[in-house]
DNA sequence: TATTGTTATACTCTATAACTATA
DNA sequence: TATAGTTATAGAGTATAACAATA
């Protein structure tokens, strides 16, 4: 997305102020002789390419963009999808438990749940046993929305990732990334 | 980090409101019979574990935390480190070029550069050829700081990642993640 | 007219303190 | 007293529009 959209390299597009001298045709890996001006030669990333965190971050951004595109028909963000998934698997839990499991801070979870509840995807009920806590449940609409989302994720999003990486590498990456998330 | 810090599972800590009946001893993979109360059984993540983006995001957060810890002695964030690295490899570029290469929007790059310049790590000079643009250069202090940071990254941060993943998987992951960042 | 650096601004995420109602 | 949900708030990160100086 970023990283140089100027595809064609124009080595000499500016009329220099100094005297214009003849110049040798530049070699393959051009380094513009005139150090100023909009030289527009692709920059050297250096050891950035060897920094796992750097590429990982950029990959993560792309993956989330792809997720949003694929799941757009049901209008769910990755975070919202993860909440619905968790509610489906763990009905009757309270906000603290769901939020904690997803690494969301309780105060920040309130607005998230408001949005999902306002869309009729889940409900909050005061627990009769502990009237401080809210029992969370998916609604029928929430379940059907989740089902649609899961299909979009599997058929479009994950399918795309598997297509780019290949099934074996996709699986390997899943394991490595889980290991890092767990053991680092 | 999150995901249940309550290690010991207490299956029956609440006095139920209804009549207390005898209950069979729960099986190995406990599901608390009473659906309410602070049941504190680890939640089921379901297909979240198969979602590459989910684990990738969590891994990325851990990696950045580790980076910050390791590089703390020179007080550089991952973003600042990437800027210094790029300035070192590509001296004399302007703000637009550096920002674009790193996927940073030009307006947001201004404050970042202010911080680095105020710390005496780099300089902005108006280009004599195009007085609109600023030629960016590392200072000597910037270079020594970068050198220290690079050593910390290699000896502590990347070393930790290689330690967790193993050298072969680390290399494999580097390639996969670069592929995703490029081709997705 | 177009571009560079900049300001202003807004929206999302994330983080912390403190309140309320319950326990 | 401690906990669940909540409010308020502050700080990063990211996004767009528009302006001054320059081309």
Short mmCIF file of C-alpha atoms (C1' of nucleotides) in Angstrom, two decimals:
data_model
loop_
_atom_site.label_atom_id
_atom_site.label_comp_id
_atom_site.label_asym_id
_atom_site.label_seq_id
_atom_site.Cartn_x
_atom_site.Cartn_y
_atom_site.Cartn_z
CA UNK A 1 0.00 0.00 0.00
CA UNK A 2 2.65 2.57 0.86
CA UNK A 3 6.26 1.80 -0.05
CA UNK A 4 6.67 3.72 -3.25
CA UNK A 5 3.79 4.00 -5.64
CA UNK A 6 6.08 5.69 -8.09
CA UNK A 7 6.78 2.63 -10.15
CA UNK A 8 8.72 4.16 -12.97
CA UNK A 9 12.03 5.57 -11.97
CA UNK A 10 12.95 8.86 -13.55
CA UNK A 11 16.58 9.41 -12.83
CA UNK A 12 16.75 12.95 -14.08
CA UNK A 13 13.57 14.94 -14.06
CA UNK A 14 14.75 18.21 -12.64
CA UNK A 15 16.73 20.93 -14.32
CA UNK A 16 19.74 21.24 -12.06
CA UNK A 17 20.83 24.66 -10.94
CA UNK A 18 24.50 24.01 -11.53
CA UNK A 19 26.07 23.43 -14.92
CA UNK A 20 24.60 20.43 -16.67
CA UNK A 21 27.30 17.92 -17.28
CA UNK A 22 27.23 14.77 -19.29
CA UNK A 23 26.48 11.75 -17.20
CA UNK A 24 27.11 8.09 -17.70
CA UNK A 25 24.00 6.01 -18.18
CA UNK A 26 23.24 4.71 -14.73
CA UNK A 27 23.79 1.07 -13.89
CA UNK A 28 21.09 -1.44 -12.97
CA UNK A 29 20.89 -0.61 -9.28
CA UNK A 30 20.80 3.09 -9.84
CA UNK A 31 22.17 5.56 -7.40
CA UNK A 32 21.42 9.00 -8.70
CA UNK A 33 24.62 10.97 -8.92
CA UNK A 34 22.97 14.24 -8.04
CA UNK A 35 22.20 13.79 -4.34
CA UNK A 36 19.38 16.32 -4.34
CA UNK A 37 16.12 16.73 -6.18
CA UNK A 38 13.24 14.25 -6.30
CA UNK A 39 15.56 11.41 -7.18
CA UNK A 40 12.79 8.85 -6.62
CA UNK A 41 15.00 5.79 -6.38
CA UNK A 42 13.54 3.12 -4.16
CA UNK A 43 14.96 3.45 -0.65
CA UNK A 44 17.16 0.87 0.98
CA UNK A 45 15.32 -0.76 3.86
CA UNK A 46 18.56 -2.17 5.26
CA UNK A 47 18.23 -4.49 8.25
CA UNK A 48 14.55 -3.59 8.51
CA UNK A 49 13.91 -6.66 6.37
CA UNK A 50 15.57 -8.81 9.02
CA UNK A 51 13.47 -7.36 11.82
CA UNK A 52 10.67 -9.83 12.44
CA UNK A 53 8.54 -7.31 14.30
CA UNK A 54 8.63 -4.85 11.43
CA UNK A 55 7.38 -7.22 8.73
CA UNK A 56 5.04 -8.86 11.20
CA UNK A 57 3.35 -5.56 11.92
CA UNK A 58 2.94 -4.75 8.25
CA UNK A 59 1.60 -8.23 7.55
CA UNK A 60 -0.84 -7.86 10.41
CA UNK A 61 -2.17 -4.58 9.00
CA UNK A 62 -2.70 -6.17 5.58
CA UNK A 63 -4.42 -9.17 7.12
CA UNK A 64 -6.83 -6.99 9.08
CA UNK A 65 -7.60 -4.96 5.94
CA UNK A 66 -8.34 -8.18 4.11
CA UNK A 67 -10.50 -9.38 6.97
CA UNK A 68 -12.54 -6.17 6.86
CA UNK A 69 -13.01 -6.46 3.10
CA UNK A 70 -14.08 -10.10 3.30
CA UNK A 71 -16.41 -9.70 6.27
CA UNK A 72 -17.83 -6.36 5.09
CA UNK A 73 -21.20 -7.92 4.13
CA UNK A 74 -21.96 -8.54 7.82
CA UNK A 75 -20.17 -5.41 9.08
CA UNK A 76 -17.97 -6.93 11.75
CA UNK A 77 -14.47 -5.90 12.76
CA UNK A 78 -11.92 -8.52 13.79
CA UNK A 79 -12.49 -7.56 17.43
CA UNK A 80 -16.27 -7.82 17.15
CA UNK A 81 -15.97 -11.15 15.39
CA UNK A 82 -13.78 -12.48 18.18
CA UNK A 83 -16.35 -11.38 20.78
CA UNK A 84 -19.24 -13.09 19.00
CA UNK A 85 -17.17 -16.23 18.57
CA UNK A 86 -16.37 -16.29 22.27
CA UNK A 87 -19.96 -15.65 23.33
CA UNK A 88 -21.10 -18.50 21.13
CA UNK A 89 -18.57 -20.90 22.61
CA UNK A 90 -18.99 -19.68 26.17
CA UNK A 91 -22.58 -18.61 26.75
CA UNK A 92 -23.50 -17.17 30.12
CA UNK A 93 -20.13 -15.64 30.95
CA UNK A 94 -19.83 -12.12 32.25
CA UNK A 95 -18.14 -9.09 30.74
CA UNK A 96 -14.95 -9.35 32.77
CA UNK A 97 -14.36 -12.94 31.72
CA UNK A 98 -14.96 -12.32 28.01
CA UNK A 99 -12.94 -9.11 27.96
CA UNK A 100 -10.01 -10.59 29.87
CA UNK A 101 -9.82 -13.62 27.63
CA UNK A 102 -9.58 -11.36 24.57
CA UNK A 103 -7.07 -9.01 26.17
CA UNK A 104 -9.58 -6.16 26.24
CA UNK A 105 -9.69 -3.89 29.26
CA UNK A 106 -13.04 -3.90 31.02
CA UNK A 107 -13.68 -0.17 30.58
CA UNK A 108 -13.05 -0.45 26.84
CA UNK A 109 -15.32 -3.45 26.55
CA UNK A 110 -18.39 -1.49 27.59
CA UNK A 111 -18.73 0.51 24.37
CA UNK A 112 -17.93 -2.55 22.28
CA UNK A 113 -20.76 -4.48 23.91
CA UNK A 114 -23.10 -1.49 23.60
CA UNK A 115 -22.56 -1.56 19.85
CA UNK A 116 -23.19 -5.28 19.55
CA UNK A 117 -26.21 -5.12 21.84
CA UNK A 118 -27.66 -2.11 19.98
CA UNK A 119 -27.42 -4.12 16.78
CA UNK A 120 -29.34 -6.90 18.47
CA UNK A 121 -26.48 -9.39 18.27
CA UNK A 122 -26.17 -10.12 21.98
CA UNK A 123 -27.82 -9.41 25.31
CA UNK A 124 -26.77 -8.39 28.80
CA UNK A 125 -28.81 -9.79 31.69
CA UNK A 126 -28.14 -9.17 35.35
CA UNK A 127 -27.16 -12.43 36.94
CA UNK A 128 -29.65 -13.52 39.60
CA UNK A 129 -26.81 -15.03 41.65
CA UNK A 130 -24.56 -11.99 41.61
CA UNK A 131 -26.47 -8.89 40.69
CA UNK A 132 -23.26 -7.03 39.99
CA UNK A 133 -22.41 -9.05 36.91
CA UNK A 134 -23.97 -9.27 33.48
CA UNK A 135 -24.58 -12.62 31.87
CA UNK A 136 -23.82 -12.34 28.17
CA UNK A 137 -25.69 -14.28 25.49
CA UNK A 138 -25.83 -14.30 21.72
CA UNK A 139 -29.26 -13.59 20.26
CA UNK A 140 -30.62 -15.64 17.37
CA UNK A 141 -29.65 -12.74 15.11
CA UNK A 142 -26.21 -12.83 16.65
CA UNK A 143 -25.90 -16.52 15.89
CA UNK A 144 -26.95 -16.19 12.27
CA UNK A 145 -24.68 -13.18 11.79
CA UNK A 146 -21.82 -15.12 13.32
CA UNK A 147 -22.55 -18.07 11.03
CA UNK A 148 -22.43 -15.80 7.98
CA UNK A 149 -19.24 -14.17 9.21
CA UNK A 150 -17.59 -17.54 9.81
CA UNK A 151 -18.40 -18.59 6.28
CA UNK A 152 -16.97 -15.36 4.85
CA UNK A 153 -13.85 -15.73 6.97
CA UNK A 154 -13.27 -19.33 5.92
CA UNK A 155 -14.21 -19.02 2.24
CA UNK A 156 -12.71 -15.63 1.48
CA UNK A 157 -10.28 -14.46 4.16
CA UNK A 158 -8.48 -17.58 5.32
CA UNK A 159 -8.75 -18.98 1.81
CA UNK A 160 -6.82 -15.95 0.58
CA UNK A 161 -4.11 -16.43 3.20
CA UNK A 162 -3.78 -20.10 2.36
CA UNK A 163 -3.63 -19.14 -1.30
CA UNK A 164 -0.73 -16.75 -0.72
CA UNK A 165 1.24 -18.89 1.71
CA UNK A 166 0.32 -22.39 0.65
CA UNK A 167 -1.46 -24.75 3.06
CA UNK A 168 1.67 -26.12 4.73
CA UNK A 169 3.24 -22.75 5.37
CA UNK A 170 -0.10 -21.38 6.51
CA UNK A 171 -0.31 -24.14 9.07
CA UNK A 172 3.31 -23.66 10.11
CA UNK A 173 2.79 -19.95 10.53
CA UNK A 174 -0.32 -20.52 12.63
CA UNK A 175 1.74 -22.61 15.02
CA UNK A 176 4.71 -20.26 15.20
CA UNK A 177 2.57 -17.24 15.77
CA UNK A 178 0.61 -19.02 18.49
CA UNK A 179 3.87 -20.02 20.11
CA UNK A 180 5.11 -16.43 20.10
CA UNK A 181 1.82 -15.15 21.51
CA UNK A 182 2.02 -17.73 24.28
CA UNK A 183 5.69 -18.04 25.18
CA UNK A 184 7.20 -14.65 24.55
CA UNK B 1 -0.87 -12.11 29.77
CA UNK B 2 -4.62 -12.01 30.24
CA UNK B 3 -6.49 -15.30 29.76
CA UNK B 4 -7.34 -16.22 33.32
CA UNK B 5 -4.93 -15.46 36.11
CA UNK B 6 -7.16 -17.36 38.50
CA UNK B 7 -5.20 -20.56 38.42
CA UNK B 8 -7.01 -22.63 40.99
CA UNK B 9 -10.45 -23.67 39.98
CA UNK B 10 -13.05 -23.56 42.68
CA UNK B 11 -16.00 -25.49 41.39
CA UNK B 12 -18.46 -24.60 44.11
CA UNK B 13 -17.86 -21.38 45.93
CA UNK B 14 -21.32 -19.90 45.89
CA UNK B 15 -24.29 -20.78 48.01
CA UNK B 16 -26.98 -21.51 45.43
CA UNK B 17 -30.35 -19.95 45.90
CA UNK B 18 -32.30 -23.06 44.98
CA UNK B 19 -32.33 -26.30 46.98
CA UNK B 20 -28.85 -27.75 47.24
CA UNK B 21 -28.80 -31.15 45.65
CA UNK B 22 -26.12 -33.76 45.64
CA UNK B 23 -23.89 -33.55 42.63
CA UNK B 24 -21.62 -36.03 40.96
CA UNK B 25 -17.93 -35.26 41.16
CA UNK B 26 -17.09 -33.39 37.98
CA UNK B 27 -15.02 -35.06 35.27
CA UNK B 28 -11.51 -34.07 34.15
CA UNK B 29 -12.50 -31.34 31.71
CA UNK B 30 -14.74 -29.66 34.19
CA UNK B 31 -17.86 -27.87 33.19
CA UNK B 32 -19.29 -26.35 36.27
CA UNK B 33 -22.81 -27.62 36.74
CA UNK B 34 -24.09 -24.40 38.21
CA UNK B 35 -24.01 -22.06 35.23
CA UNK B 36 -23.72 -18.95 37.35
CA UNK B 37 -21.33 -17.65 39.92
CA UNK B 38 -17.60 -17.01 39.52
CA UNK B 39 -17.10 -20.35 37.83
CA UNK B 40 -13.59 -19.39 36.66
CA UNK B 41 -13.07 -22.20 34.17
CA UNK B 42 -10.77 -21.23 31.32
CA UNK B 43 -12.82 -20.09 28.35
CA UNK B 44 -12.96 -21.94 25.06
CA UNK B 45 -11.33 -19.90 22.32
CA UNK B 46 -12.94 -22.02 19.62
CA UNK B 47 -11.92 -21.29 16.03
CA UNK B 48 -10.07 -18.21 17.25
CA UNK B 49 -6.98 -20.41 17.44
CA UNK B 50 -7.31 -21.13 13.73
CA UNK B 51 -7.58 -17.46 12.81
CA UNK B 52 -4.14 -16.39 11.66
CA UNK B 53 -4.89 -12.69 12.08
CA UNK B 54 -5.90 -13.15 15.70
CA UNK B 55 -2.74 -14.90 16.87
CA UNK B 56 -0.63 -12.73 14.60
CA UNK B 57 -1.93 -9.59 16.24
CA UNK B 58 -1.26 -10.93 19.73
CA UNK B 59 2.20 -12.08 18.72
CA UNK B 60 2.90 -8.65 17.26
CA UNK B 61 1.92 -6.94 20.50
CA UNK B 62 4.21 -9.22 22.50
CA UNK B 63 7.07 -8.65 20.07
CA UNK B 64 6.74 -4.87 20.31
CA UNK B 65 6.64 -5.09 24.11
CA UNK B 66 9.81 -7.15 24.03
CA UNK B 67 11.40 -4.67 21.63
CA UNK B 68 10.61 -1.80 23.99
CA UNK B 69 12.07 -3.68 26.96
CA UNK B 70 15.25 -4.60 25.08
CA UNK B 71 15.82 -1.18 23.54
CA UNK B 72 14.78 0.75 26.66
CA UNK B 73 18.41 1.78 27.44
CA UNK B 74 18.42 4.03 24.36
CA UNK B 75 14.73 4.99 24.61
CA UNK B 76 13.61 4.23 21.08
CA UNK B 77 10.26 2.90 19.93
CA UNK B 78 10.07 0.45 17.03
CA UNK B 79 8.88 3.31 14.79
CA UNK B 80 11.73 5.60 15.84
CA UNK B 81 14.24 2.83 15.36
CA UNK B 82 12.96 2.23 11.84
CA UNK B 83 13.31 5.93 11.02
CA UNK B 84 16.91 6.10 12.26
CA UNK B 85 17.75 2.93 10.36
CA UNK B 86 16.32 4.40 7.18
CA UNK B 87 18.09 7.73 7.60
CA UNK B 88 21.38 5.92 8.09
CA UNK B 89 20.92 3.84 4.95
CA UNK B 90 19.48 6.69 2.89
CA UNK B 91 21.07 9.97 3.93
CA UNK B 92 19.86 13.13 2.25
CA UNK B 93 16.30 12.03 1.58
CA UNK B 94 13.37 14.26 2.38
CA UNK B 95 10.49 13.75 4.79
CA UNK B 96 8.00 12.56 2.20
CA UNK B 97 10.32 9.85 0.95
CA UNK B 98 11.22 8.51 4.39
CA UNK B 99 7.65 8.66 5.67
CA UNK B 100 6.19 7.00 2.58
CA UNK B 101 8.68 4.16 2.68
CA UNK B 102 7.73 3.41 6.27
CA UNK B 103 4.00 3.70 5.64
CA UNK B 104 3.76 6.84 7.76
CA UNK B 105 1.52 9.68 6.59
CA UNK B 106 3.39 12.94 6.04
CA UNK B 107 1.39 14.94 8.58
CA UNK B 108 2.06 12.34 11.25
CA UNK B 109 5.74 12.24 10.46
CA UNK B 110 6.24 15.86 11.48
CA UNK B 111 5.90 15.28 15.23
CA UNK B 112 7.97 12.12 15.02
CA UNK B 113 10.82 14.01 13.41
CA UNK B 114 10.43 16.86 15.89
CA UNK B 115 11.04 14.40 18.71
CA UNK B 116 14.11 12.88 17.08
CA UNK B 117 15.51 16.28 16.13
CA UNK B 118 14.89 17.68 19.61
CA UNK B 119 16.89 14.78 21.02
CA UNK B 120 19.69 15.70 18.65
CA UNK B 121 19.51 12.43 16.73
CA UNK B 122 18.87 13.90 13.28
CA UNK B 123 18.69 17.21 11.44
CA UNK B 124 16.43 18.90 8.93
CA UNK B 125 18.06 21.20 6.39
CA UNK B 126 16.28 23.04 3.63
CA UNK B 127 17.44 21.64 0.32
CA UNK B 128 19.27 24.25 -1.77
CA UNK B 129 17.85 22.68 -4.95
CA UNK B 130 14.24 22.60 -3.84
CA UNK B 131 13.66 24.92 -0.95
CA UNK B 132 10.34 23.27 -0.20
CA UNK B 133 11.90 20.04 0.97
CA UNK B 134 13.97 19.12 4.00
CA UNK B 135 17.07 17.04 3.61
CA UNK B 136 17.27 14.62 6.54
CA UNK B 137 20.54 13.49 8.09
CA UNK B 138 21.58 11.50 11.13
CA UNK B 139 23.80 13.38 13.55
CA UNK B 140 26.85 11.73 15.11
CA UNK B 141 24.77 11.23 18.22
CA UNK B 142 22.08 9.69 16.06
CA UNK B 143 24.58 7.28 14.58
CA UNK B 144 26.00 6.17 17.93
CA UNK B 145 22.48 5.82 19.35
CA UNK B 146 21.48 3.76 16.35
CA UNK B 147 24.56 1.57 16.75
CA UNK B 148 23.69 0.93 20.39
CA UNK B 149 20.08 0.22 19.48
CA UNK B 150 21.11 -2.21 16.74
CA UNK B 151 23.27 -4.11 19.20
CA UNK B 152 20.44 -4.31 21.72
CA UNK B 153 18.04 -5.46 19.04
CA UNK B 154 20.38 -8.15 17.76
CA UNK B 155 21.73 -9.37 21.11
CA UNK B 156 18.54 -9.19 23.17
CA UNK B 157 15.43 -8.82 21.06
CA UNK B 158 16.06 -10.91 17.96
CA UNK B 159 18.06 -13.34 20.06
CA UNK B 160 14.98 -13.88 22.21
CA UNK B 161 12.80 -14.51 19.16
CA UNK B 162 15.31 -16.98 17.75
CA UNK B 163 15.47 -18.61 21.16
CA UNK B 164 11.70 -19.12 21.27
CA UNK B 165 11.21 -20.16 17.64
CA UNK B 166 14.48 -21.82 16.81
CA UNK B 167 16.72 -20.42 14.06
CA UNK B 168 15.10 -22.29 11.19
CA UNK B 169 11.54 -21.38 12.11
CA UNK B 170 12.62 -17.82 12.80
CA UNK B 171 14.02 -17.59 9.29
CA UNK B 172 10.94 -19.28 7.82
CA UNK B 173 8.65 -16.90 9.64
CA UNK B 174 10.63 -13.91 8.44
CA UNK B 175 10.06 -15.01 4.87
CA UNK B 176 6.38 -15.82 5.26
CA UNK B 177 5.62 -12.58 7.00
CA UNK B 178 7.49 -10.61 4.34
CA UNK B 179 5.54 -12.45 1.67
CA UNK B 180 2.23 -11.57 3.34
CA UNK B 181 3.24 -7.93 3.74
CA UNK B 182 4.17 -7.80 0.06
CA UNK B 183 1.65 -9.95 -1.74
CA UNK B 184 -1.56 -9.71 0.22
"C1'" DT C 1 -1.14 24.33 -11.17
"C1'" DA C 2 1.40 20.96 -8.20
"C1'" DT C 3 4.31 19.67 -4.27
"C1'" DT C 4 6.70 19.97 0.63
"C1'" DG C 5 6.18 20.60 5.10
"C1'" DT C 6 2.94 21.90 8.28
"C1'" DT C 7 -1.31 22.77 11.21
"C1'" DA C 8 -5.64 21.51 12.70
"C1'" DT C 9 -8.70 18.10 13.51
"C1'" DA C 10 -11.05 13.78 14.21
"C1'" DC C 11 -11.56 9.03 15.01
"C1'" DT C 12 -9.96 4.69 16.85
"C1'" DC C 13 -7.26 2.02 20.44
"C1'" DT C 14 -5.42 1.68 24.56
"C1'" DA C 15 -4.73 2.82 29.53
"C1'" DT C 16 -5.85 4.50 34.40
"C1'" DA C 17 -8.60 6.44 38.12
"C1'" DA C 18 -12.72 6.62 40.29
"C1'" DC C 19 -17.67 6.10 40.87
"C1'" DT C 20 -22.16 2.88 41.86
"C1'" DA C 21 -24.23 -1.04 43.20
"C1'" DT C 22 -23.70 -4.97 44.82
"C1'" DA C 23 -21.25 -8.74 47.55
"C1'" DT D 1 -13.41 -4.73 52.12
"C1'" DA D 2 -13.60 -6.25 47.43
"C1'" DT D 3 -15.63 -6.95 42.78
"C1'" DA D 4 -18.56 -5.93 38.19
"C1'" DG D 5 -19.87 -2.67 35.32
"C1'" DT D 6 -19.45 1.93 34.23
"C1'" DT D 7 -17.86 6.84 33.38
"C1'" DA D 8 -14.48 10.09 32.43
"C1'" DT D 9 -10.31 11.04 30.62
"C1'" DA D 10 -5.81 10.92 28.55
"C1'" DG D 11 -2.51 9.27 25.34
"C1'" DA D 12 -0.97 6.93 21.28
"C1'" DG D 13 -1.79 5.88 16.33
"C1'" DT D 14 -3.95 6.95 12.15
"C1'" DA D 15 -6.69 9.62 8.77
"C1'" DT D 16 -8.14 13.87 5.88
"C1'" DA D 17 -8.46 18.84 4.62
"C1'" DA D 18 -6.24 22.95 4.01
"C1'" DC D 19 -2.68 26.52 4.29
"C1'" DA D 20 2.12 28.88 3.27
"C1'" DA D 21 6.18 28.63 0.76
"C1'" DT D 22 8.10 27.13 -3.24
"C1'" DA D 23 8.30 24.95 -7.82
#
